[in-house]
Each structure stands twice: as C-alpha cells, then as structure tokens.
Coordinates of C-alpha atoms in Angstrom, one line a residue:
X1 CA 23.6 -8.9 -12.1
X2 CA 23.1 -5.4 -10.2
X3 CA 21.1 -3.0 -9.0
X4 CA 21.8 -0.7 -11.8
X5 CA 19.8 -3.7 -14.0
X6 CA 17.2 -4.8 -11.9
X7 CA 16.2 -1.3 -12.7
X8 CA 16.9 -1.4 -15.8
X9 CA 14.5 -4.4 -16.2
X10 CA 12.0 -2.8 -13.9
X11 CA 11.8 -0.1 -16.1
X12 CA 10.9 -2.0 -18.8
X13 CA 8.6 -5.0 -17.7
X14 CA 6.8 -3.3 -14.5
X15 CA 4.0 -0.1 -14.6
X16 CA 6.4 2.0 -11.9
X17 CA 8.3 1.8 -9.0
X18 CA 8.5 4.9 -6.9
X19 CA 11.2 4.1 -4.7
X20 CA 13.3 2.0 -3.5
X21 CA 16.2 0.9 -0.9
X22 CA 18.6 -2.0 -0.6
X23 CA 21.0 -3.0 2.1
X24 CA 22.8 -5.3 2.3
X25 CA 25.2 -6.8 5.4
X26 CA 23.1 -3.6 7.3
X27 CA 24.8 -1.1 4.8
X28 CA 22.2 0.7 2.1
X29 CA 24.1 -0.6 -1.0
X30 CA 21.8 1.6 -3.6
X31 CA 18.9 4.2 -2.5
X32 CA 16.3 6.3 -4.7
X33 CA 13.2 7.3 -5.8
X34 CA 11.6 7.9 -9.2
X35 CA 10.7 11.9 -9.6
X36 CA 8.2 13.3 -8.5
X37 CA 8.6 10.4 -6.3
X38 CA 10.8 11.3 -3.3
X39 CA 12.2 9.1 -0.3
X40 CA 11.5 12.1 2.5
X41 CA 7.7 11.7 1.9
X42 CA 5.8 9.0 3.9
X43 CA 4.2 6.6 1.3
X44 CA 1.0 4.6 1.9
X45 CA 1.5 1.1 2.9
X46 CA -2.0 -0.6 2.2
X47 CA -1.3 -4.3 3.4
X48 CA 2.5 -3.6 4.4
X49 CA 0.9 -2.2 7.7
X50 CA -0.1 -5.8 8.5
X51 CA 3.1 -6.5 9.6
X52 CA 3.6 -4.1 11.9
X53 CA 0.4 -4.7 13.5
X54 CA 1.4 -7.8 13.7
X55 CA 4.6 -6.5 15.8
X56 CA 2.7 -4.6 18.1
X57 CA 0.8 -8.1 19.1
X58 CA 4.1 -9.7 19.5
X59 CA 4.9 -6.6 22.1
X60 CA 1.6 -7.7 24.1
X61 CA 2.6 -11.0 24.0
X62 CA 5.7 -10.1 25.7
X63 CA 4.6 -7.6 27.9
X64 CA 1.5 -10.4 29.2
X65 CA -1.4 -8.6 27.7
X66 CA -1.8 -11.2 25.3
X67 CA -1.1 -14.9 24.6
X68 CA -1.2 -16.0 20.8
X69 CA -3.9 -19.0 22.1
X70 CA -6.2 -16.5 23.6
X71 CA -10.2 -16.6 22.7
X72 CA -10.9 -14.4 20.5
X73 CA -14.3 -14.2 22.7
X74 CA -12.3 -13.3 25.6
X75 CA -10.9 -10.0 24.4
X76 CA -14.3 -8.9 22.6
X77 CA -16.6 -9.8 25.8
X78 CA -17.7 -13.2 25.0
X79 CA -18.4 -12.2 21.2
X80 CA -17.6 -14.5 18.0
X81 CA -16.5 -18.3 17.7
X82 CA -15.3 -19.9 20.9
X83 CA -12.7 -21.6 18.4
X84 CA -11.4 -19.0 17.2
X85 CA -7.8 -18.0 18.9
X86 CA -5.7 -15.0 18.6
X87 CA -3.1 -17.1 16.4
X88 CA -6.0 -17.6 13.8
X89 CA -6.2 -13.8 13.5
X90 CA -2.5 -13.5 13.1
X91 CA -1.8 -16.7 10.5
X92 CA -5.4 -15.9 9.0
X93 CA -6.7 -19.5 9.8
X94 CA -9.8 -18.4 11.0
X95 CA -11.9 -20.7 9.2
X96 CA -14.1 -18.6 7.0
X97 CA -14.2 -19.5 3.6
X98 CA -15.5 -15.8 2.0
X99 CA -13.3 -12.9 3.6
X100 CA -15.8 -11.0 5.9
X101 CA -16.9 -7.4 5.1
X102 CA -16.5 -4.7 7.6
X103 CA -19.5 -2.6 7.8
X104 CA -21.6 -0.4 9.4
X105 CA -20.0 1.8 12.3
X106 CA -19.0 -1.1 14.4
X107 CA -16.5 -3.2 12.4
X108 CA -15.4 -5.3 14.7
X109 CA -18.9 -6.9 15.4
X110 CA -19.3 -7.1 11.5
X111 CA -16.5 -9.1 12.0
X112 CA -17.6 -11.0 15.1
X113 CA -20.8 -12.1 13.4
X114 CA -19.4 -13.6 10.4
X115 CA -19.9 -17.7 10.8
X116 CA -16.9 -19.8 10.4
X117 CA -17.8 -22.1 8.1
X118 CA -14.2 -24.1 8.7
X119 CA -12.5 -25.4 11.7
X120 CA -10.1 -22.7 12.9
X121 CA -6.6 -23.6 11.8
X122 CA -7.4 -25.8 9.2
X123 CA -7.5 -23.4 6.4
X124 CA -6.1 -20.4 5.2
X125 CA -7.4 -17.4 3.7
X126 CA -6.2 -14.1 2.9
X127 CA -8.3 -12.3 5.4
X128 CA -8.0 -8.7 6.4
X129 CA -11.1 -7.9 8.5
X130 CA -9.2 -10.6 10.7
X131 CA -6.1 -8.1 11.0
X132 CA -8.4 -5.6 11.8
X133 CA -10.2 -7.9 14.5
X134 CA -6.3 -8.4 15.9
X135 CA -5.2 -4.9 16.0
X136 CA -8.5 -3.7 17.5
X137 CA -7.8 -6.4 20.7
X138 CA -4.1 -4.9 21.0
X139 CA -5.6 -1.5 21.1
X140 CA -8.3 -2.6 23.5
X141 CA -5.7 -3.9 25.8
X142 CA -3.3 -1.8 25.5
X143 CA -5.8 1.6 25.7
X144 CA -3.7 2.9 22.6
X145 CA -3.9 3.3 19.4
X146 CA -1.5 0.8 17.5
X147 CA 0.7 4.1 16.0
X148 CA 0.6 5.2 19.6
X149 CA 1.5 1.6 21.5
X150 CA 4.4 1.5 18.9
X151 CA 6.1 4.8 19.0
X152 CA 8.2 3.8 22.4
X153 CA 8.9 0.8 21.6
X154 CA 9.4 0.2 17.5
X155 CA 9.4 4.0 15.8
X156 CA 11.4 5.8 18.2
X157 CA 14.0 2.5 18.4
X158 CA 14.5 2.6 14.6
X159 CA 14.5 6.3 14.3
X160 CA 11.0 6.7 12.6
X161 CA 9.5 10.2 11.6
X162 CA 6.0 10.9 12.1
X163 CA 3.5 7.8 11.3
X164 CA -0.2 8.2 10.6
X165 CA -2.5 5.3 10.6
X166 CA -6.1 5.7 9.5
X167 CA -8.6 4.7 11.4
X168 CA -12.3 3.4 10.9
X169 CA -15.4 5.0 12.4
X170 CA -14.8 4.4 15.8
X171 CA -11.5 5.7 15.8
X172 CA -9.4 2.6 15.9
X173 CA -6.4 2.2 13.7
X174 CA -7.6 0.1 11.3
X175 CA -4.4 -2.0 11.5
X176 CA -4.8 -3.8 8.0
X177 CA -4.2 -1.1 5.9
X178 CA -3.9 2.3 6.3
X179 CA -0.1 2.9 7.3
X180 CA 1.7 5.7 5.6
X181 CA 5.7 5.0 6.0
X182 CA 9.0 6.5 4.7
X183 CA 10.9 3.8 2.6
X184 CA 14.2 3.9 4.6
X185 CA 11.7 3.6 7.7
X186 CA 10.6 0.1 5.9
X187 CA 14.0 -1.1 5.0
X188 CA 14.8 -0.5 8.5
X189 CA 11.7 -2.6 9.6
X190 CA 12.9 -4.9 7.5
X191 CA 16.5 -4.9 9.1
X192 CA 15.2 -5.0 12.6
X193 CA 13.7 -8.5 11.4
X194 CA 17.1 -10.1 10.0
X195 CA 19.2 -8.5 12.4
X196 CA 17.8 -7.2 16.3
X197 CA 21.4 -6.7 18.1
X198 CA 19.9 -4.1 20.5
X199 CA 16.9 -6.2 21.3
X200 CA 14.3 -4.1 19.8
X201 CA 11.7 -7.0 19.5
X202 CA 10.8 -9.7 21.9
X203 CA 13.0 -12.5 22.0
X204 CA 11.6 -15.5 19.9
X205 CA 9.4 -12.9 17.9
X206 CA 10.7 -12.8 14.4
X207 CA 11.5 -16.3 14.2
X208 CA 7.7 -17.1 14.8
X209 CA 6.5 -14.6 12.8
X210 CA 8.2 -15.5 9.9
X211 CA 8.3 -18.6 10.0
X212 CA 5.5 -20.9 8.1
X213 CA 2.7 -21.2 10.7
X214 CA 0.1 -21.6 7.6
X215 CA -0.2 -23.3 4.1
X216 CA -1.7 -20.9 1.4
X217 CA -0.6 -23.0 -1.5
X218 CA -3.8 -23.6 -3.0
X219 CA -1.9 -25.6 -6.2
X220 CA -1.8 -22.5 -8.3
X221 CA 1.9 -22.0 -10.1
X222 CA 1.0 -18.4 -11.4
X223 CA 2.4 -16.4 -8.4
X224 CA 5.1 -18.8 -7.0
X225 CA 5.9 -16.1 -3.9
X226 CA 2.1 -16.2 -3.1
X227 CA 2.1 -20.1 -2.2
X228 CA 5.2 -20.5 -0.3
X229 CA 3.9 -20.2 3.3
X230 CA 1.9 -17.4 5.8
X231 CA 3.3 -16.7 9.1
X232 CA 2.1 -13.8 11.3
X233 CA 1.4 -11.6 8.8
X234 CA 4.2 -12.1 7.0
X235 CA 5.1 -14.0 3.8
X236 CA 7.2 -16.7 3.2
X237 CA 9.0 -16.3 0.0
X238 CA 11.1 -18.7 -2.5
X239 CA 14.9 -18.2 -2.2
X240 CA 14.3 -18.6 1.9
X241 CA 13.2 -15.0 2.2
X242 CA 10.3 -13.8 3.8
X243 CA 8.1 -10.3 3.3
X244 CA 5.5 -7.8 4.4
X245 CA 3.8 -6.3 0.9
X246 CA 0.7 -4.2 0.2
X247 CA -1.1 -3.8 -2.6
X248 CA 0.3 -2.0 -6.0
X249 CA 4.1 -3.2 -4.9
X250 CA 4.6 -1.7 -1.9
X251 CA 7.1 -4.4 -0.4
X252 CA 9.9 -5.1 2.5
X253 CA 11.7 -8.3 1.7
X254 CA 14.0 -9.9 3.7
X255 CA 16.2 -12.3 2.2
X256 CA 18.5 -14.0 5.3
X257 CA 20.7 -16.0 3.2
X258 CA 22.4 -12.9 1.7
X259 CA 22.0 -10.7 4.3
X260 CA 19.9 -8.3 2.6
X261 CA 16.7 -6.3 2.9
X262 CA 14.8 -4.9 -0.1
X263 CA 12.1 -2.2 0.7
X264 CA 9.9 -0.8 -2.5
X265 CA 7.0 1.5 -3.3
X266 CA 5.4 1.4 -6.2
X267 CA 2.7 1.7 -8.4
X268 CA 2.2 -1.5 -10.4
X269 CA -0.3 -4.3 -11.2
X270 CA 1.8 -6.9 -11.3
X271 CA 4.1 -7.3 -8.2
X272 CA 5.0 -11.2 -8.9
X273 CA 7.0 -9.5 -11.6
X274 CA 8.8 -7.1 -9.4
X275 CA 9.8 -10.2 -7.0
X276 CA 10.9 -12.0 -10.4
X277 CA 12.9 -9.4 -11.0
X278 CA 14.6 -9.1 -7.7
X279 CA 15.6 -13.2 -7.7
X280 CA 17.2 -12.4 -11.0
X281 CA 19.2 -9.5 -10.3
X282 CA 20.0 -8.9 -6.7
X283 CA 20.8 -12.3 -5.2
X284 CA 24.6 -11.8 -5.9
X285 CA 26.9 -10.4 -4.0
X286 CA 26.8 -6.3 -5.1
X287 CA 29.4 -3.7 -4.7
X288 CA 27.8 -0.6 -3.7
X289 CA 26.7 1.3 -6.6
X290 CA 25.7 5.2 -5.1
X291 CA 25.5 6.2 -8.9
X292 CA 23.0 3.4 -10.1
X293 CA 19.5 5.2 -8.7
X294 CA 20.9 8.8 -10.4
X295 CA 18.4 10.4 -12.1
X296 CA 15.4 8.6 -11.6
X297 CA 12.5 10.0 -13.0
X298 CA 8.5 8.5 -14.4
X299 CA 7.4 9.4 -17.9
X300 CA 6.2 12.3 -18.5
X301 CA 3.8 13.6 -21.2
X302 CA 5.2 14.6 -24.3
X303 CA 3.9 17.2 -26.3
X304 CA 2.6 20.9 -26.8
X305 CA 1.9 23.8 -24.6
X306 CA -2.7 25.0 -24.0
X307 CA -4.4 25.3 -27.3
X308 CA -7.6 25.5 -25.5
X309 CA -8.9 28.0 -22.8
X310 CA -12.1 28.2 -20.9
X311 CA -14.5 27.3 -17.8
X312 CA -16.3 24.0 -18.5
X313 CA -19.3 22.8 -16.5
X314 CA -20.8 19.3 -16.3
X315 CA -24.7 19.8 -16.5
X316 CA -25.3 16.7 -14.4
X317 CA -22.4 15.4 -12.5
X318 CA -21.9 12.0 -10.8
X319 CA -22.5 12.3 -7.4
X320 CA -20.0 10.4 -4.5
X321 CA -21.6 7.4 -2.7
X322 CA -22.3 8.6 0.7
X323 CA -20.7 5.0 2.0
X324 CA -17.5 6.1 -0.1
X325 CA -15.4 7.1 2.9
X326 CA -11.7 7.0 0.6
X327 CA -10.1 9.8 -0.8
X328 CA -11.3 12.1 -3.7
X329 CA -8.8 10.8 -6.2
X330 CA -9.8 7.3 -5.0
X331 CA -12.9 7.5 -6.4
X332 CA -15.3 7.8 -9.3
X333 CA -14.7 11.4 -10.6
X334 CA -17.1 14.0 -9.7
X335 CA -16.0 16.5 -12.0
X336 CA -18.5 19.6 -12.3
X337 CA -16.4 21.8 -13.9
X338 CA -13.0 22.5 -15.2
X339 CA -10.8 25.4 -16.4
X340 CA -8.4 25.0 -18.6
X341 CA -5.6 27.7 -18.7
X342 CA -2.1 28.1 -20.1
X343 CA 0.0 25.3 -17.9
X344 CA -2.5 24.3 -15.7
X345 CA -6.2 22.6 -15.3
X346 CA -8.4 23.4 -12.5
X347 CA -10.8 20.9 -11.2
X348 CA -14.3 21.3 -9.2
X349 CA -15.9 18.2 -7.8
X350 CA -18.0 17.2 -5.0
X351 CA -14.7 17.0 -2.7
X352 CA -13.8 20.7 -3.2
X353 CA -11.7 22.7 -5.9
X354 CA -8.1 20.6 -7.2
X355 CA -5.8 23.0 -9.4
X356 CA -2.7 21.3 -11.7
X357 CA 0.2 23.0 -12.6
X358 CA 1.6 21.0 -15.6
X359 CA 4.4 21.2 -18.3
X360 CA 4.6 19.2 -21.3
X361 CA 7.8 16.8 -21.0
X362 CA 8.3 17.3 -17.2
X363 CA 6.4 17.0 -13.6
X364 CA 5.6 19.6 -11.9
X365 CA 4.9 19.2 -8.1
X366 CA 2.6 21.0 -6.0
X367 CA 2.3 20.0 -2.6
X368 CA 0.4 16.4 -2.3
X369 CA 0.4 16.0 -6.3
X370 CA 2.3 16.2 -9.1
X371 CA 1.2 16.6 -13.0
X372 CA 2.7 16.3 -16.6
X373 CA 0.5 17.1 -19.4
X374 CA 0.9 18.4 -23.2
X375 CA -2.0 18.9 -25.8
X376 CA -1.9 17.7 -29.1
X377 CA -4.4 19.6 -31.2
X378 CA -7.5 20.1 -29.6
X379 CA -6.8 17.3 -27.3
X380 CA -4.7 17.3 -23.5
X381 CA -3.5 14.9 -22.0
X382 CA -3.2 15.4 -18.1
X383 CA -1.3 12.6 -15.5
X384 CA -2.0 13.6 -12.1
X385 CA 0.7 11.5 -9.3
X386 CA -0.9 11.6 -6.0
X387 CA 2.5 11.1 -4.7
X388 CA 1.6 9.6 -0.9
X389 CA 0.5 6.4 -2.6
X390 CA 0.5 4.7 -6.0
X391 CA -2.6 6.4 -7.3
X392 CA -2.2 8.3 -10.5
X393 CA -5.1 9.6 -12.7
X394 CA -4.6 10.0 -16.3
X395 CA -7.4 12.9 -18.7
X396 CA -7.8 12.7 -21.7
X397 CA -9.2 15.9 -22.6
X398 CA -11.1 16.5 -26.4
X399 CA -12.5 19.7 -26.8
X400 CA -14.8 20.3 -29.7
X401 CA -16.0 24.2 -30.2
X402 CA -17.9 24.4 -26.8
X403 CA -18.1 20.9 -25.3
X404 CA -15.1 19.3 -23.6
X405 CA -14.9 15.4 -22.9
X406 CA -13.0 14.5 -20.0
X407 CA -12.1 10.7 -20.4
X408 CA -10.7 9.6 -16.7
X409 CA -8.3 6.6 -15.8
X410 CA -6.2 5.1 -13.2
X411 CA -3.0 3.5 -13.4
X412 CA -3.7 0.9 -10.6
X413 CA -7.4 0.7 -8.8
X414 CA -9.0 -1.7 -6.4
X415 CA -12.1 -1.5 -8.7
X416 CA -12.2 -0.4 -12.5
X417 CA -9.4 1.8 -14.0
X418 CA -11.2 3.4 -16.7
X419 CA -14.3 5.0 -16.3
X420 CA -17.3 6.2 -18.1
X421 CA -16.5 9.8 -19.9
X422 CA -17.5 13.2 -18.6
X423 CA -19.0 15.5 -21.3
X424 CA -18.6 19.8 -20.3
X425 CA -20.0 22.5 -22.1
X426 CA -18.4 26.1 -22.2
X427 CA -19.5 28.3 -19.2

C-alpha cells in the first residue's frame, strides 16, 4: 500500500480531507492539501486543542505550579468536589455521568457546580467542560493565557506561526476547543511526542500522557479506535498508536512502531473510516512519494454560467439566538436578502453583508472563503468552503418569475445539516 492509495480510497469512501502530512523516521514522506484547501493557512482544531492543553499542564507540573493529584478545590478557591483531582480533569474520570454544560458568563463555576454523581476515577466520560476546567487552572497559575504560556516553551521550539485560541466570556482560552493550527505545525506536535531529542517536553511527559490512564471501552465494536484507552487527553489507538483528534477529522496520529506521524484536516462525518483507511494503507514501510499529493483538488460544481439576475429580499427573516456566540456560517442562516449577478451571489444577514465569487467547474477563493457554483435552468447551485475549518455550506437556489428559494445545507454540523428553506421575493 501507499500514500498515493490511501488517498485514493479516501477519496472515494470519506466526505473530504483538506490536508494532510506524513513523516515518517522524522522525514515528511508525502505533504498536501485539497484546493481551495491550502497547508499555509491555520486550520481549526476543535478537540485536537485538547492535547495541547494538555501539554501546557504537563509544563506546570514541571515547572511546580501544578501536581496531577492536586484538588481541584484548591486551584478554584475551595469550589467543586473535594474528590475531584487534577488527573480526573486530564484522563476525564471526573465522575459525572451527563457531560456538564458551560453556561452563563462564568464557565468555570457552571462547571464547579455540576454534582459528581460517580466516584472520581472510576469512570470515564468524554467530558470537555472538564478540559476547560483544567486549562482555566493552568491559566490561573500561570497568569497566561494557555497560547501565551506556550509560545516559549512549545510554539517557538517547534517553529510555530501565529496561534489563536478562542476564548469564552471571561477571556480565558477555552482550552477544549478552539485552536486554529497549520498542519505541518500538528505533524510536528505529533513528532515532538514520538521523538523529543532536544528536550522540548518534560522528561516523563509523553509517556504518561499517552499512555492508558483510563478505560473508555464501553463494549461497543462500532468505532474500535474510540475504545482502546484515554490518557491525558490523548487517545490510545489499535496498532499501538496513540492520537489527538477533533471533530470532522481533524487528527495527529502517532504510530511508534513505524516511526511515523500522521497529521489530517478534514471535513468528514465519519473519521473511524479515515483511521480504517490509514491501518490499511500506510503501516508499511513507504518510499517517499513527492508526486503522490499533486494536484489535489474537492469537487467542484458542474454546470452553467447566471441565468438569473436580481436583488431578493426575505419578508421575514430568521433572526440569530442572542446566546449563539459562533460564527455566522456556523449557524442557522439569516438570509434577508440576496443578489444574484453573473459569477457571483451576494448575501445579507443579521451578521453583516457576504459576497461569493463563483465559477462553474472550479473554486474560486476570496480571502476566508472559497465558492463553486453553476445553474442549471432556473436553478444554482452555490458551495461555499469556509476554508479555516471543515464548514462548507451548500444553496440550492430555485427561482420562479419573482420569488427565489434558497434551500441551505451543511456538509458536517454539530446540530442539523439541512435546514428549513428560505423563500425571497424580487426587490
């Protein structure tokens, strides 16, 4: 097997990958990225950023801030379960049986106040708000944000461009998610995890980070890399590898016996398939292959150039939920009106005016987005990348004499992907 068919197969049994590199024996063997898709443009990380939070706690460890059998309490001024320990946060033992919500202004209390309905260590649940609870202690002790406590001593080391992390209401990084990354910056993440010569990380750290500190086999046999261990925020995998991951397919695997390091971005539903994939074609020894990630490029629409022209206007538009706090294209759409024009579609909503260049059988970037699109008949057919992240937004636009219905989708969504259509009439 090679890298030139795992994508091959990747192409044809996964939604999209955006990007990927592979190194093996510390060497890239095979870099790329999908068009519009490029490497040089920091990708969002969703859950992948727990395991660098979970770096930066292995830093105040070292440094004394910290011990991994720490209260909880004791960091957050007497607050939350006395059983809970700093190590519960990290493994996600922490006992509770329902994942907390973070609400409100003050997440961290939110988090705090959640009962533990299990003893602490006893059983594991995938639990985010704890990662947040974690990350906001290192930033308490530290008096840094997590992106700032980690330039010095991770970013800088492994030659990292600039890193954003967002942050909740009270301005913390908000550690579980959030972390936008380039994916030569994660394959090097993932390196500096199979091999630290220059002592980057603490000594000991990876070993106990990677290592099984948790049982999350719950007896299910669907997703066979979901049940083979938890560590500190980090996944144990079949084949003896271990991984950070993050929603949609964004993934850093790090496979020890064959010296290798996978890092992905991607846009896909089903990332047990991607990992399937990987097992099958990359565990033998590969001969670089510089030509095998030429011409990469997504699907584009197919089709004809504008048939219809015009300002639409939505007589009563959706409006945003004020608790929404995610980007526009994250959303329910708030269309209130569209222009259509030769080559491009303009688009007014509640978040401000979005215009898309497109061309029928290509992408067509423009600046944070990209869009194909091609009408057949009366009807366009618009795919909007947001190409920082796995989002992309498919229209289906029907117009009909004066009314146009705008019929919205997402490729990947933490809620619905289709949603309820948007009916226009002709300003």
């Amino acid at each position: 097997m090679s890298v030139r068919s795992f994508i091959a197969a990747a192409e044809r049994d996964v939604d999209a990958l955006h990007s990927l590199v592979f190194r093996r024996g510390g060497d890239v063997v095979a870099e790329g990225a999908w068009h519009p898709y490029t490497l040089d443009r920091p990708h969002r990380l969703f859950s992948l950023s727990k395991s660098f939070t979970s770096t930066a706690a292995g830093f105040a460890v070292a440094e004394g801030l910290l011990s991994v059998d720490d209260p909880v309490a004791a960091h957050c001024d007497g607050r939350g379960d006395p059983r809970l320990l700093v190590r519960h946060l990290l493994a996600m033992t922490t006992g509770h049986v329902i994942e907390p919500q973070l609400s409100g202004r003050d997440w961290l209390t939110s988090f705090l106040d959640t009962p533990v309905e299990k003893e602490p260590g006893t059983h594991w649940l995938y639990n985010t708000p704890a990662t947040y609870a974690l990350g906001a202690i290192v930033q308490r002790l530290t008096g840094q944000r997590l992106v700032d406590y980690l330039r010095p001593r991770l970013f800088d080391p492994l030659g990292f461009g600039p890193v954003t992390w967002e942050q909740c209401p009270e301005g913390r990084d908000v550690a579980g998610w959030g972390m936008f990354a380039r994916t030569h910056e994660i394959a090097r993440f993932g390196q500096l995890y199979l091999h630290d010569p220059d002592g980057i990380l603490p000594p000991g750290w990876a070993a106990e980070a990677t290592r099984t500190q948790a049982d999350n086999d719950d007896g299910g046999g669907d997703l066979p890399d979901w049940n083979q261990g938890y560590g500190f925020q980090f996944w144990r995998c079949r084949h003896n590898a271990f991984r950070g991951d993050g929603a949609f397919g964004q993934f850093c695997v790090v496979i020890p016996d064959r010296d290798a390091v996978l890092a992905m971005t991607a846009g896909t539903t089903d990332m047990q398939r991607v990992l399937d994939l990987a097992w099958e074609h990359l565990l033998d020894d590969l001969a670089p292959d510089p030509d095998a990630t030429a011409n990469l490029v997504l699907p584009a629409v197919p089709g004809g150039p504008s048939t219809v022209e015009g300002r639409f206007v939505v007589a009563v538009p959706r409006q945003a939920h004020p608790d929404d706090w995610r980007p526009s294209h994250e959303r329910v759409p708030t269309i209130r009106a569209v222009t259509l024009a030769p080559g491009r579609v303009v688009f007014e909503d509640a978040a401000g005016t979005q215009e898309h260049p497109y061309a029928p059988g290509a992408w067509v970037p423009n600046g944070a987005t990209a869009a194909t699109g091609a009408w057949e008949g009366n009807v366009l057919t618009l795919r909007v990348a947001y190409v920082d992240g796995p989002f992309i937004r498919t229209y289906r636009c029907e117009a009909d004499g004066d009314e146009l219905v705008i019929h919205p989708g997402d490729n990947v969504s933490f809620g619905p992907t289709g949603y309820p259509a948007v009916r226009a009439t002709r300003a």
